[in-house]
């Protein structure tokens, strides 16, 4: 998959309070960029604890559920758009189906 807005991940874990997320976010990125996911079921086969939400979006638990990552997929094009990365508390304040932190 072509991961769009990888810089959003880097910006997040470059902040002093979130540097502990770097390893887990980079591990997710390494899996995602080599994946050939064609459906939400393909994503779930690799990340069993991921949640499928509306708008072709998937919510990933990062670093033991300390952080949440929302990615929108264009499966036919093989693109993964990072839409949000944040703490569990920050995630609770947004709508996973519509948020777009990458702008």
JSON list of C-alpha atoms in Angstrom, two decimals:
[
{"chain": "A", "resi": 1, "resn": "UNK", "atom": "CA", "xyz": [0.00, 0.00, 0.00]},
{"chain": "A", "resi": 2, "resn": "UNK", "atom": "CA", "xyz": [1.12, 3.52, -0.65]},
{"chain": "A", "resi": 3, "resn": "UNK", "atom": "CA", "xyz": [0.84, 5.25, 2.75]},
{"chain": "A", "resi": 4, "resn": "UNK", "atom": "CA", "xyz": [-0.19, 8.88, 2.30]},
{"chain": "A", "resi": 5, "resn": "UNK", "atom": "CA", "xyz": [0.65, 11.38, 5.03]},
{"chain": "A", "resi": 6, "resn": "UNK", "atom": "CA", "xyz": [3.41, 9.32, 6.61]},
{"chain": "A", "resi": 7, "resn": "UNK", "atom": "CA", "xyz": [4.61, 12.73, 7.79]},
{"chain": "A", "resi": 8, "resn": "UNK", "atom": "CA", "xyz": [1.59, 12.82, 10.12]},
{"chain": "A", "resi": 9, "resn": "UNK", "atom": "CA", "xyz": [3.01, 9.79, 11.94]},
{"chain": "A", "resi": 10, "resn": "UNK", "atom": "CA", "xyz": [6.45, 11.37, 12.16]},
{"chain": "A", "resi": 11, "resn": "UNK", "atom": "CA", "xyz": [5.05, 14.69, 13.37]},
{"chain": "A", "resi": 12, "resn": "UNK", "atom": "CA", "xyz": [3.12, 12.89, 16.09]},
{"chain": "A", "resi": 13, "resn": "UNK", "atom": "CA", "xyz": [5.92, 10.77, 17.50]},
{"chain": "A", "resi": 14, "resn": "UNK", "atom": "CA", "xyz": [8.41, 13.63, 17.21]},
{"chain": "A", "resi": 15, "resn": "UNK", "atom": "CA", "xyz": [6.55, 15.48, 19.95]},
{"chain": "A", "resi": 16, "resn": "UNK", "atom": "CA", "xyz": [8.20, 15.00, 23.36]},
{"chain": "A", "resi": 17, "resn": "UNK", "atom": "CA", "xyz": [5.06, 13.57, 24.97]},
{"chain": "A", "resi": 18, "resn": "UNK", "atom": "CA", "xyz": [4.58, 10.92, 22.28]},
{"chain": "A", "resi": 19, "resn": "UNK", "atom": "CA", "xyz": [8.07, 9.67, 21.48]},
{"chain": "A", "resi": 20, "resn": "UNK", "atom": "CA", "xyz": [7.17, 6.29, 22.99]},
{"chain": "A", "resi": 21, "resn": "UNK", "atom": "CA", "xyz": [4.83, 5.74, 20.03]},
{"chain": "A", "resi": 22, "resn": "UNK", "atom": "CA", "xyz": [7.64, 5.80, 17.46]},
{"chain": "A", "resi": 23, "resn": "UNK", "atom": "CA", "xyz": [8.48, 2.10, 17.47]},
{"chain": "A", "resi": 24, "resn": "UNK", "atom": "CA", "xyz": [4.86, 0.97, 17.23]},
{"chain": "A", "resi": 25, "resn": "UNK", "atom": "CA", "xyz": [3.94, 3.49, 14.51]},
{"chain": "A", "resi": 26, "resn": "UNK", "atom": "CA", "xyz": [7.02, 2.62, 12.47]},
{"chain": "A", "resi": 27, "resn": "UNK", "atom": "CA", "xyz": [6.21, -1.10, 12.86]},
{"chain": "A", "resi": 28, "resn": "UNK", "atom": "CA", "xyz": [2.66, -0.45, 11.58]},
{"chain": "A", "resi": 29, "resn": "UNK", "atom": "CA", "xyz": [4.08, 1.56, 8.68]},
{"chain": "A", "resi": 30, "resn": "UNK", "atom": "CA", "xyz": [6.51, -1.22, 7.74]},
{"chain": "A", "resi": 31, "resn": "UNK", "atom": "CA", "xyz": [3.69, -3.74, 7.58]},
{"chain": "A", "resi": 32, "resn": "UNK", "atom": "CA", "xyz": [1.26, -1.42, 5.75]},
{"chain": "A", "resi": 33, "resn": "UNK", "atom": "CA", "xyz": [3.64, -0.25, 3.04]},
{"chain": "A", "resi": 34, "resn": "UNK", "atom": "CA", "xyz": [4.37, -3.83, 1.95]},
{"chain": "A", "resi": 35, "resn": "UNK", "atom": "CA", "xyz": [0.78, -5.03, 2.30]},
{"chain": "A", "resi": 36, "resn": "UNK", "atom": "CA", "xyz": [-1.51, -5.76, -0.61]},
{"chain": "A", "resi": 37, "resn": "UNK", "atom": "CA", "xyz": [-4.82, -5.32, 1.15]},
{"chain": "A", "resi": 38, "resn": "UNK", "atom": "CA", "xyz": [-7.87, -5.45, -1.10]},
{"chain": "A", "resi": 39, "resn": "UNK", "atom": "CA", "xyz": [-10.57, -5.36, 1.57]},
{"chain": "A", "resi": 40, "resn": "UNK", "atom": "CA", "xyz": [-11.16, -4.70, 5.26]},
{"chain": "A", "resi": 41, "resn": "UNK", "atom": "CA", "xyz": [-11.02, -8.47, 5.81]},
{"chain": "A", "resi": 42, "resn": "UNK", "atom": "CA", "xyz": [-7.41, -8.45, 4.57]},
{"chain": "A", "resi": 43, "resn": "UNK", "atom": "CA", "xyz": [-6.52, -5.78, 7.12]},
{"chain": "A", "resi": 44, "resn": "UNK", "atom": "CA", "xyz": [-8.26, -7.71, 9.91]},
{"chain": "A", "resi": 45, "resn": "UNK", "atom": "CA", "xyz": [-6.33, -10.84, 8.96]},
{"chain": "A", "resi": 46, "resn": "UNK", "atom": "CA", "xyz": [-3.09, -9.01, 9.81]},
{"chain": "A", "resi": 47, "resn": "UNK", "atom": "CA", "xyz": [-4.33, -6.70, 12.58]},
{"chain": "A", "resi": 48, "resn": "UNK", "atom": "CA", "xyz": [-7.03, -8.70, 14.35]},
{"chain": "A", "resi": 49, "resn": "UNK", "atom": "CA", "xyz": [-7.75, -5.99, 16.90]},
{"chain": "A", "resi": 50, "resn": "UNK", "atom": "CA", "xyz": [-8.34, -3.30, 14.25]},
{"chain": "A", "resi": 51, "resn": "UNK", "atom": "CA", "xyz": [-11.86, -1.85, 14.06]},
{"chain": "A", "resi": 52, "resn": "UNK", "atom": "CA", "xyz": [-13.61, -1.30, 10.75]},
{"chain": "A", "resi": 53, "resn": "UNK", "atom": "CA", "xyz": [-15.59, 1.96, 10.73]},
{"chain": "A", "resi": 54, "resn": "UNK", "atom": "CA", "xyz": [-17.47, 3.89, 8.03]},
{"chain": "A", "resi": 55, "resn": "UNK", "atom": "CA", "xyz": [-15.91, 5.58, 5.01]},
{"chain": "A", "resi": 56, "resn": "UNK", "atom": "CA", "xyz": [-13.46, 2.70, 4.33]},
{"chain": "A", "resi": 57, "resn": "UNK", "atom": "CA", "xyz": [-11.66, 3.59, 7.53]},
{"chain": "A", "resi": 58, "resn": "UNK", "atom": "CA", "xyz": [-9.89, 1.34, 9.95]},
{"chain": "A", "resi": 59, "resn": "UNK", "atom": "CA", "xyz": [-8.92, 2.17, 13.53]},
{"chain": "A", "resi": 60, "resn": "UNK", "atom": "CA", "xyz": [-5.68, 0.56, 14.72]},
{"chain": "A", "resi": 61, "resn": "UNK", "atom": "CA", "xyz": [-4.66, 0.16, 18.35]},
{"chain": "A", "resi": 62, "resn": "UNK", "atom": "CA", "xyz": [-1.07, 1.32, 18.66]},
{"chain": "A", "resi": 63, "resn": "UNK", "atom": "CA", "xyz": [1.34, 0.46, 21.46]},
{"chain": "A", "resi": 64, "resn": "UNK", "atom": "CA", "xyz": [-1.00, -1.64, 23.53]},
{"chain": "A", "resi": 65, "resn": "UNK", "atom": "CA", "xyz": [-3.94, 0.67, 22.86]},
{"chain": "A", "resi": 66, "resn": "UNK", "atom": "CA", "xyz": [-2.12, 3.73, 24.28]},
{"chain": "A", "resi": 67, "resn": "UNK", "atom": "CA", "xyz": [-2.63, 5.38, 20.89]},
{"chain": "A", "resi": 68, "resn": "UNK", "atom": "CA", "xyz": [-5.12, 5.17, 18.06]},
{"chain": "A", "resi": 69, "resn": "UNK", "atom": "CA", "xyz": [-4.43, 5.43, 14.34]},
{"chain": "A", "resi": 70, "resn": "UNK", "atom": "CA", "xyz": [-7.20, 6.01, 11.80]},
{"chain": "A", "resi": 71, "resn": "UNK", "atom": "CA", "xyz": [-6.48, 5.17, 8.19]},
{"chain": "A", "resi": 72, "resn": "UNK", "atom": "CA", "xyz": [-8.80, 5.54, 5.18]},
{"chain": "A", "resi": 73, "resn": "UNK", "atom": "CA", "xyz": [-8.23, 2.97, 2.45]},
{"chain": "A", "resi": 74, "resn": "UNK", "atom": "CA", "xyz": [-8.67, 3.16, -1.31]},
{"chain": "A", "resi": 75, "resn": "UNK", "atom": "CA", "xyz": [-8.23, -0.57, -1.78]},
{"chain": "A", "resi": 76, "resn": "UNK", "atom": "CA", "xyz": [-8.39, -0.65, -5.59]},
{"chain": "A", "resi": 77, "resn": "UNK", "atom": "CA", "xyz": [-5.73, 2.04, -5.86]},
{"chain": "A", "resi": 78, "resn": "UNK", "atom": "CA", "xyz": [-3.67, 0.48, -3.01]},
{"chain": "A", "resi": 79, "resn": "UNK", "atom": "CA", "xyz": [-3.55, 3.76, -1.08]},
{"chain": "A", "resi": 80, "resn": "UNK", "atom": "CA", "xyz": [-3.75, 4.18, 2.69]},
{"chain": "A", "resi": 81, "resn": "UNK", "atom": "CA", "xyz": [-4.46, 7.70, 3.93]},
{"chain": "A", "resi": 82, "resn": "UNK", "atom": "CA", "xyz": [-3.44, 8.49, 7.51]},
{"chain": "A", "resi": 83, "resn": "UNK", "atom": "CA", "xyz": [-6.32, 10.54, 8.90]},
{"chain": "A", "resi": 84, "resn": "UNK", "atom": "CA", "xyz": [-5.60, 10.66, 12.63]},
{"chain": "A", "resi": 85, "resn": "UNK", "atom": "CA", "xyz": [-3.06, 9.59, 15.20]},
{"chain": "A", "resi": 86, "resn": "UNK", "atom": "CA", "xyz": [-3.49, 10.41, 18.85]},
{"chain": "A", "resi": 87, "resn": "UNK", "atom": "CA", "xyz": [-3.98, 9.20, 22.37]},
{"chain": "A", "resi": 88, "resn": "UNK", "atom": "CA", "xyz": [-6.97, 7.13, 23.35]},
{"chain": "A", "resi": 89, "resn": "UNK", "atom": "CA", "xyz": [-8.40, 10.20, 25.13]},
{"chain": "A", "resi": 90, "resn": "UNK", "atom": "CA", "xyz": [-7.97, 12.35, 21.99]},
{"chain": "A", "resi": 91, "resn": "UNK", "atom": "CA", "xyz": [-9.61, 9.63, 19.91]},
{"chain": "A", "resi": 92, "resn": "UNK", "atom": "CA", "xyz": [-12.65, 9.66, 22.20]},
{"chain": "A", "resi": 93, "resn": "UNK", "atom": "CA", "xyz": [-13.27, 13.30, 21.21]},
{"chain": "A", "resi": 94, "resn": "UNK", "atom": "CA", "xyz": [-13.46, 12.78, 17.43]},
{"chain": "A", "resi": 95, "resn": "UNK", "atom": "CA", "xyz": [-15.59, 10.95, 14.87]},
{"chain": "A", "resi": 96, "resn": "UNK", "atom": "CA", "xyz": [-13.45, 8.22, 13.30]},
{"chain": "A", "resi": 97, "resn": "UNK", "atom": "CA", "xyz": [-15.52, 8.20, 10.12]},
{"chain": "A", "resi": 98, "resn": "UNK", "atom": "CA", "xyz": [-14.95, 11.89, 9.32]},
{"chain": "A", "resi": 99, "resn": "UNK", "atom": "CA", "xyz": [-11.79, 13.14, 11.04]},
{"chain": "A", "resi": 100, "resn": "UNK", "atom": "CA", "xyz": [-8.93, 14.38, 8.83]},
{"chain": "A", "resi": 101, "resn": "UNK", "atom": "CA", "xyz": [-5.90, 15.42, 10.86]},
{"chain": "A", "resi": 102, "resn": "UNK", "atom": "CA", "xyz": [-3.60, 15.17, 7.83]},
{"chain": "A", "resi": 103, "resn": "UNK", "atom": "CA", "xyz": [-4.61, 18.56, 6.43]}
]
